[in-house]
Short mmCIF file of C-alpha atoms in Angstrom, two decimals:
data_model
loop_
_atom_site.label_atom_id
_atom_site.label_comp_id
_atom_site.label_asym_id
_atom_site.label_seq_id
_atom_site.Cartn_x
_atom_site.Cartn_y
_atom_site.Cartn_z
CA MET A 29 -197.37 202.01 50.14
CA PHE A 30 -196.71 200.22 53.27
CA THR A 31 -199.38 198.58 55.64
CA ALA A 32 -199.77 198.21 59.54
CA LYS A 33 -202.13 196.56 61.99
CA GLU A 34 -201.64 199.37 64.56
CA TYR A 35 -200.79 203.12 64.69
CA LYS A 36 -199.61 204.11 68.35
CA GLN A 37 -198.53 207.80 69.10
CA ALA A 38 -196.17 207.03 71.95
CA GLU A 39 -196.60 208.90 75.39
CA SER A 40 -193.09 208.33 76.20
CA LEU A 41 -189.62 207.01 75.04
CA GLU A 42 -189.92 204.03 77.43
CA GLN A 43 -193.22 203.07 75.80
CA ALA A 44 -191.77 203.55 72.28
CA TYR A 45 -188.58 201.75 73.07
CA GLU A 46 -190.67 198.92 74.39
CA LEU A 47 -193.07 198.69 71.23
CA ASN A 48 -190.45 198.94 69.03
CA GLN A 49 -188.63 195.79 70.33
CA LYS A 50 -191.04 193.73 68.29
CA ARG A 51 -189.30 192.64 65.11
CA SER A 52 -192.78 193.85 63.16
CA SER A 53 -192.70 197.32 64.71
CA ARG A 54 -191.33 200.35 63.19
CA ILE A 55 -190.68 204.02 64.22
CA LEU A 56 -192.05 206.60 62.10
CA GLY A 57 -190.05 209.58 61.08
CA GLY A 58 -191.36 211.67 58.08
CA MET A 59 -192.37 208.62 56.18
CA LEU A 60 -191.30 209.94 52.90
CA TRP A 61 -189.16 206.71 52.11
CA LEU A 62 -191.33 204.29 54.08
CA LYS A 63 -194.41 205.23 52.19
CA MET A 64 -192.61 204.11 49.02
CA SER A 65 -191.98 200.51 50.43
CA ARG A 66 -194.53 197.66 50.15
CA ALA A 67 -193.55 196.57 53.81
CA SER A 68 -196.11 195.32 56.08
CA TYR A 69 -195.75 196.14 59.79
CA GLY A 70 -197.51 195.15 63.09
CA THR A 71 -196.90 198.27 65.11
CA VAL A 72 -195.81 201.92 63.50
CA ILE A 73 -194.80 204.35 66.43
CA ASP A 74 -195.12 208.14 66.03
CA LEU A 75 -192.78 210.13 68.19
CA SER A 76 -194.26 213.45 67.33
CA GLY A 77 -195.97 213.94 70.74
CA LEU A 78 -192.57 213.75 72.56
CA GLY A 79 -191.35 217.33 71.79
CA LEU A 80 -188.31 216.12 70.10
CA ASP A 81 -188.66 218.48 67.07
CA THR A 82 -186.58 221.30 68.48
CA ILE A 83 -183.05 222.51 67.73
CA GLU A 84 -181.56 223.82 71.04
CA GLU A 85 -178.55 225.89 71.12
CA ASP A 86 -176.16 226.98 74.02
CA GLU A 87 -172.59 227.81 74.45
CA GLU A 88 -171.49 224.22 74.05
CA ALA A 89 -173.49 222.45 71.55
CA PHE A 90 -176.50 222.22 69.23
CA ARG A 91 -179.20 219.65 70.43
CA ILE A 92 -181.33 218.52 67.31
CA GLY A 93 -184.55 216.45 68.22
CA CYS A 94 -185.01 213.53 66.18
CA MET A 95 -188.30 214.84 64.84
CA ALA A 96 -186.71 218.19 63.46
CA THR A 97 -187.19 218.68 59.95
CA LEU A 98 -184.55 219.07 57.05
CA ARG A 99 -186.16 222.36 56.60
CA ASP A 100 -185.55 223.61 60.42
CA LEU A 101 -181.80 222.84 59.53
CA GLU A 102 -181.97 224.87 56.39
CA LEU A 103 -183.44 227.82 58.18
CA HIS A 104 -181.73 227.62 61.75
CA GLU A 105 -179.60 230.78 61.97
CA GLY A 106 -177.19 229.68 64.77
CA LEU A 107 -176.52 226.37 62.99
CA ASN A 108 -175.92 227.89 59.67
CA ALA A 109 -173.80 231.11 61.19
CA TRP A 110 -171.72 228.36 63.06
CA THR A 111 -170.93 226.24 59.68
CA ARG A 112 -170.96 229.37 57.51
CA GLY A 113 -173.83 228.19 55.58
CA ALA A 114 -172.54 224.59 55.09
CA VAL A 115 -175.62 223.01 56.64
CA ARG A 116 -178.08 224.93 54.38
CA GLU A 117 -176.13 224.04 51.38
CA SER A 118 -176.28 220.32 52.43
CA VAL A 119 -179.83 220.27 52.62
CA CYS A 120 -181.40 223.06 50.09
CA HIS A 121 -180.85 220.80 47.36
CA ILE A 122 -183.04 217.72 48.47
CA VAL A 123 -186.16 217.47 46.41
CA GLY A 124 -188.03 220.39 47.48
CA VAL A 125 -189.48 222.60 50.46
CA GLN A 126 -192.66 220.43 50.85
CA PHE A 127 -190.32 217.61 51.22
CA ARG A 128 -187.82 219.07 53.41
CA ASN A 129 -190.83 220.22 55.66
CA LEU A 130 -191.49 216.43 56.33
CA ALA A 131 -188.19 214.52 56.15
CA THR A 132 -186.86 214.41 59.87
CA VAL A 133 -183.34 214.47 61.09
CA GLY A 134 -183.74 211.43 63.20
CA GLY A 135 -184.70 209.51 60.06
CA SER A 136 -181.87 210.56 57.88
CA ILE A 137 -179.31 209.80 60.37
CA PHE A 138 -180.61 206.73 61.67
CA GLY A 139 -181.49 205.31 58.14
CA ARG A 140 -177.85 205.74 57.37
CA PHE A 141 -178.94 206.12 53.85
CA GLY A 142 -175.84 205.66 51.13
CA PHE A 143 -177.31 208.97 49.42
CA SER A 144 -177.49 210.93 52.51
CA ASP A 145 -176.38 214.56 52.43
CA VAL A 146 -177.29 214.94 56.13
CA LEU A 147 -175.07 212.35 57.47
CA THR A 148 -172.29 213.51 55.03
CA MET A 149 -172.52 216.71 56.51
CA PHE A 150 -172.65 216.10 60.07
CA LEU A 151 -169.65 213.26 59.83
CA ALA A 152 -167.56 216.38 59.26
CA LEU A 153 -168.59 218.16 62.35
CA ASP A 154 -167.82 217.07 65.98
CA SER A 155 -171.19 215.30 65.90
CA TYR A 156 -172.89 212.63 68.62
CA VAL A 157 -176.21 210.83 68.59
CA GLU A 158 -178.12 210.21 71.65
CA LEU A 159 -179.61 206.82 71.85
CA TYR A 160 -182.30 206.09 74.33
CA LYS A 161 -180.53 202.94 75.43
CA GLY A 162 -177.19 203.17 73.90
CA GLY A 163 -176.43 206.64 75.33
CA ILE A 164 -174.52 208.99 73.51
CA ARG A 165 -171.88 207.86 70.83
CA THR A 166 -169.86 209.59 68.09
CA LEU A 167 -171.71 209.88 64.92
CA GLU A 168 -168.66 208.38 63.23
CA GLU A 169 -169.04 204.95 65.26
CA PHE A 170 -172.56 205.22 64.84
CA ALA A 171 -172.60 205.49 61.15
CA ALA A 172 -170.64 202.40 60.89
CA SER A 173 -172.63 200.27 63.08
CA PRO A 174 -175.58 198.11 61.84
CA ARG A 175 -179.06 199.06 62.48
CA ASP A 176 -180.97 197.83 65.77
CA LYS A 177 -184.08 198.56 67.84
CA ASP A 178 -182.61 201.34 69.88
CA ILE A 179 -184.29 205.07 69.20
CA LEU A 180 -182.28 207.98 68.26
CA VAL A 181 -183.12 210.94 70.64
CA ARG A 182 -181.32 213.76 69.13
CA LEU A 183 -177.97 214.54 67.38
CA ILE A 184 -175.68 216.63 69.11
CA VAL A 185 -173.18 219.16 67.37
CA ARG A 186 -170.60 220.52 69.66
CA LYS A 187 -169.20 223.90 69.07
CA THR A 188 -165.83 222.66 68.74
CA PRO A 189 -163.93 225.46 66.57
CA VAL A 190 -164.06 224.37 63.18
CA ARG A 191 -164.12 225.75 59.29
CA CYS A 192 -166.12 223.46 56.97
CA HIS A 193 -167.30 223.52 53.20
CA TYR A 194 -170.06 221.55 51.47
CA LEU A 195 -170.40 220.58 47.82
CA SER A 196 -172.33 217.83 46.04
CA MET A 197 -172.81 217.01 42.29
CA ARG A 198 -176.43 216.13 40.94
CA ASN A 199 -177.36 215.14 37.50
CA THR A 200 -180.52 217.36 37.87
CA LYS A 201 -181.53 219.79 40.43
CA THR A 202 -183.51 218.11 43.43
CA ASP A 203 -182.09 214.50 42.40
CA PHE A 204 -180.11 212.53 44.62
CA PRO A 205 -176.43 213.32 44.73
CA VAL A 206 -174.20 211.54 42.33
CA LEU A 207 -171.60 212.44 44.93
CA ALA A 208 -171.30 214.56 48.31
CA CYS A 209 -168.29 216.00 49.84
CA ALA A 210 -167.84 218.05 53.19
CA VAL A 211 -164.22 219.06 54.23
CA ALA A 212 -163.50 220.56 57.58
CA SER A 213 -160.66 221.85 59.54
CA GLY A 214 -159.89 222.15 63.13
CA ALA A 215 -157.59 221.43 66.05
CA GLU A 216 -157.16 217.91 64.89
CA GLY A 217 -156.24 218.81 61.42
CA TYR A 218 -158.29 218.32 58.14
CA ARG A 219 -160.71 215.66 57.28
CA ALA A 220 -163.00 214.89 54.35
CA VAL A 221 -166.43 213.14 54.28
CA ILE A 222 -167.49 211.60 50.97
CA GLY A 223 -171.19 210.56 50.68
CA ALA A 224 -173.39 209.02 47.80
CA ARG A 225 -170.33 206.64 46.99
CA PRO A 226 -173.05 205.27 46.65
CA GLY A 227 -172.51 203.72 49.85
CA ARG A 228 -172.86 205.16 53.37
CA ALA A 229 -170.77 208.34 54.01
CA MET A 230 -167.08 207.81 54.66
CA LEU A 231 -164.78 209.96 56.99
CA VAL A 232 -160.96 210.31 56.09
CA ARG A 233 -158.68 212.12 58.03
CA ASP A 234 -155.28 213.87 56.60
CA SER A 235 -153.45 211.22 58.23
CA GLN A 236 -150.47 211.79 55.73
CA GLY A 237 -150.08 215.50 56.61
CA ILE A 238 -150.74 216.55 53.09
CA LEU A 239 -152.32 219.73 54.29
CA MET A 240 -150.38 220.28 57.22
CA ASP A 241 -148.67 223.56 55.97
CA GLY A 242 -151.97 225.00 54.50
CA VAL A 243 -154.06 224.68 51.55
CA ASN A 244 -153.44 226.00 48.06
CA GLU A 245 -153.75 224.77 44.75
CA LYS A 246 -151.03 222.32 44.89
CA THR A 247 -151.72 220.69 48.21
CA ALA A 248 -155.41 220.78 47.50
CA GLU A 249 -154.88 218.78 44.38
CA ALA A 250 -152.40 216.39 46.12
CA PHE A 251 -154.98 215.56 48.89
CA GLY A 252 -157.76 215.02 46.22
CA SER A 253 -155.72 212.29 44.38
CA TRP A 254 -154.78 210.84 48.00
CA LEU A 255 -158.59 210.94 48.87
CA ARG A 256 -159.61 209.30 45.74
CA ALA A 257 -157.25 206.24 46.65
CA GLN A 258 -158.80 205.90 50.22
CA VAL A 259 -162.49 206.02 49.27
CA PRO A 260 -164.23 203.05 47.58
CA VAL A 261 -166.81 203.95 45.17
CA GLY A 262 -169.05 202.24 42.91
CA SER A 263 -171.43 202.54 40.14
CA ASN A 264 -175.33 202.93 39.97
CA MET A 265 -178.03 204.25 37.68
CA ARG A 266 -176.71 207.88 38.35
CA ALA A 267 -172.87 207.36 37.83
CA GLY A 268 -170.11 204.94 37.26
CA ALA A 269 -167.41 204.19 39.43
CA GLU A 270 -164.56 205.92 37.42
CA TYR A 271 -166.79 209.06 37.25
CA ARG A 272 -167.47 209.21 41.06
CA GLY A 273 -163.54 208.61 41.70
CA ARG A 274 -162.78 211.85 39.34
CA LEU A 275 -165.62 213.63 41.48
CA VAL A 276 -163.89 212.78 44.95
CA GLU A 277 -160.76 214.46 43.41
CA VAL A 278 -162.66 217.59 42.08
CA LEU A 279 -165.11 218.11 44.75
CA SER A 280 -162.68 217.67 47.66
CA ARG A 281 -160.16 220.19 45.83
CA ARG A 282 -162.83 222.79 45.24
CA ALA A 283 -164.10 222.48 48.96
CA LEU A 284 -160.83 222.92 50.25
CA LEU A 285 -160.05 225.94 48.41
CA ALA A 286 -163.59 227.59 48.93
CA MET A 287 -163.24 227.07 52.54
CA GLU A 288 -159.69 228.60 52.65
CA GLY A 289 -160.99 231.61 50.75
CA GLU A 290 -163.75 231.98 53.24
CA GLY A 291 -161.02 232.68 55.92
#
């Protein structure tokens, strides 16, 4: 369990930002991973009083507050209708309902965890992060950047026309994914995101035009083989690199065919 000298419930984002500039400070999310550490902090900062726990939807975008939970994502009718259930599928296998009631979107995205289903899913969409000082950046750019002391205020998902599908492979139910895969198709073509490599999720566009004439068994298999060569994978306690490489092919092919089958 971590320890802290001082707990502070922020009264504003400006106050939270100023407090967080100290090296010994830490922003609190759901604390589900933090509580498993043995770290010691000077000040821990709670954002729960700032009204950042909502998912707002309008004609242009979904705006997901950093303190919204994974359970909120799972149950949000608009978000799941827009993605045809892909968002629900990406979070419903994460541990259990009690865990998802606590884990926050901000913690999941800001952490850039190598095992993150959440980062994998939203990288496949037209997604952006709103940072308190850094402004709005693409999620793709943010995911590749190093951690800093800024505050992630909300995740923005624009309603750019898209079809998508999400799959993951787990050794046991509720465990971390061995590999996660999101595929999407829009005006800019096809793209795939591979997570739990076990590094940070990686976005790959169909730069070779393998799927430009549509998805069928042959093109989906060809794309999966090509994708495997583009995505570095490694080994850990859950799977070896060779197995993960094979899963890149299999899950991307299955996801593409399932997405096309949904029409």
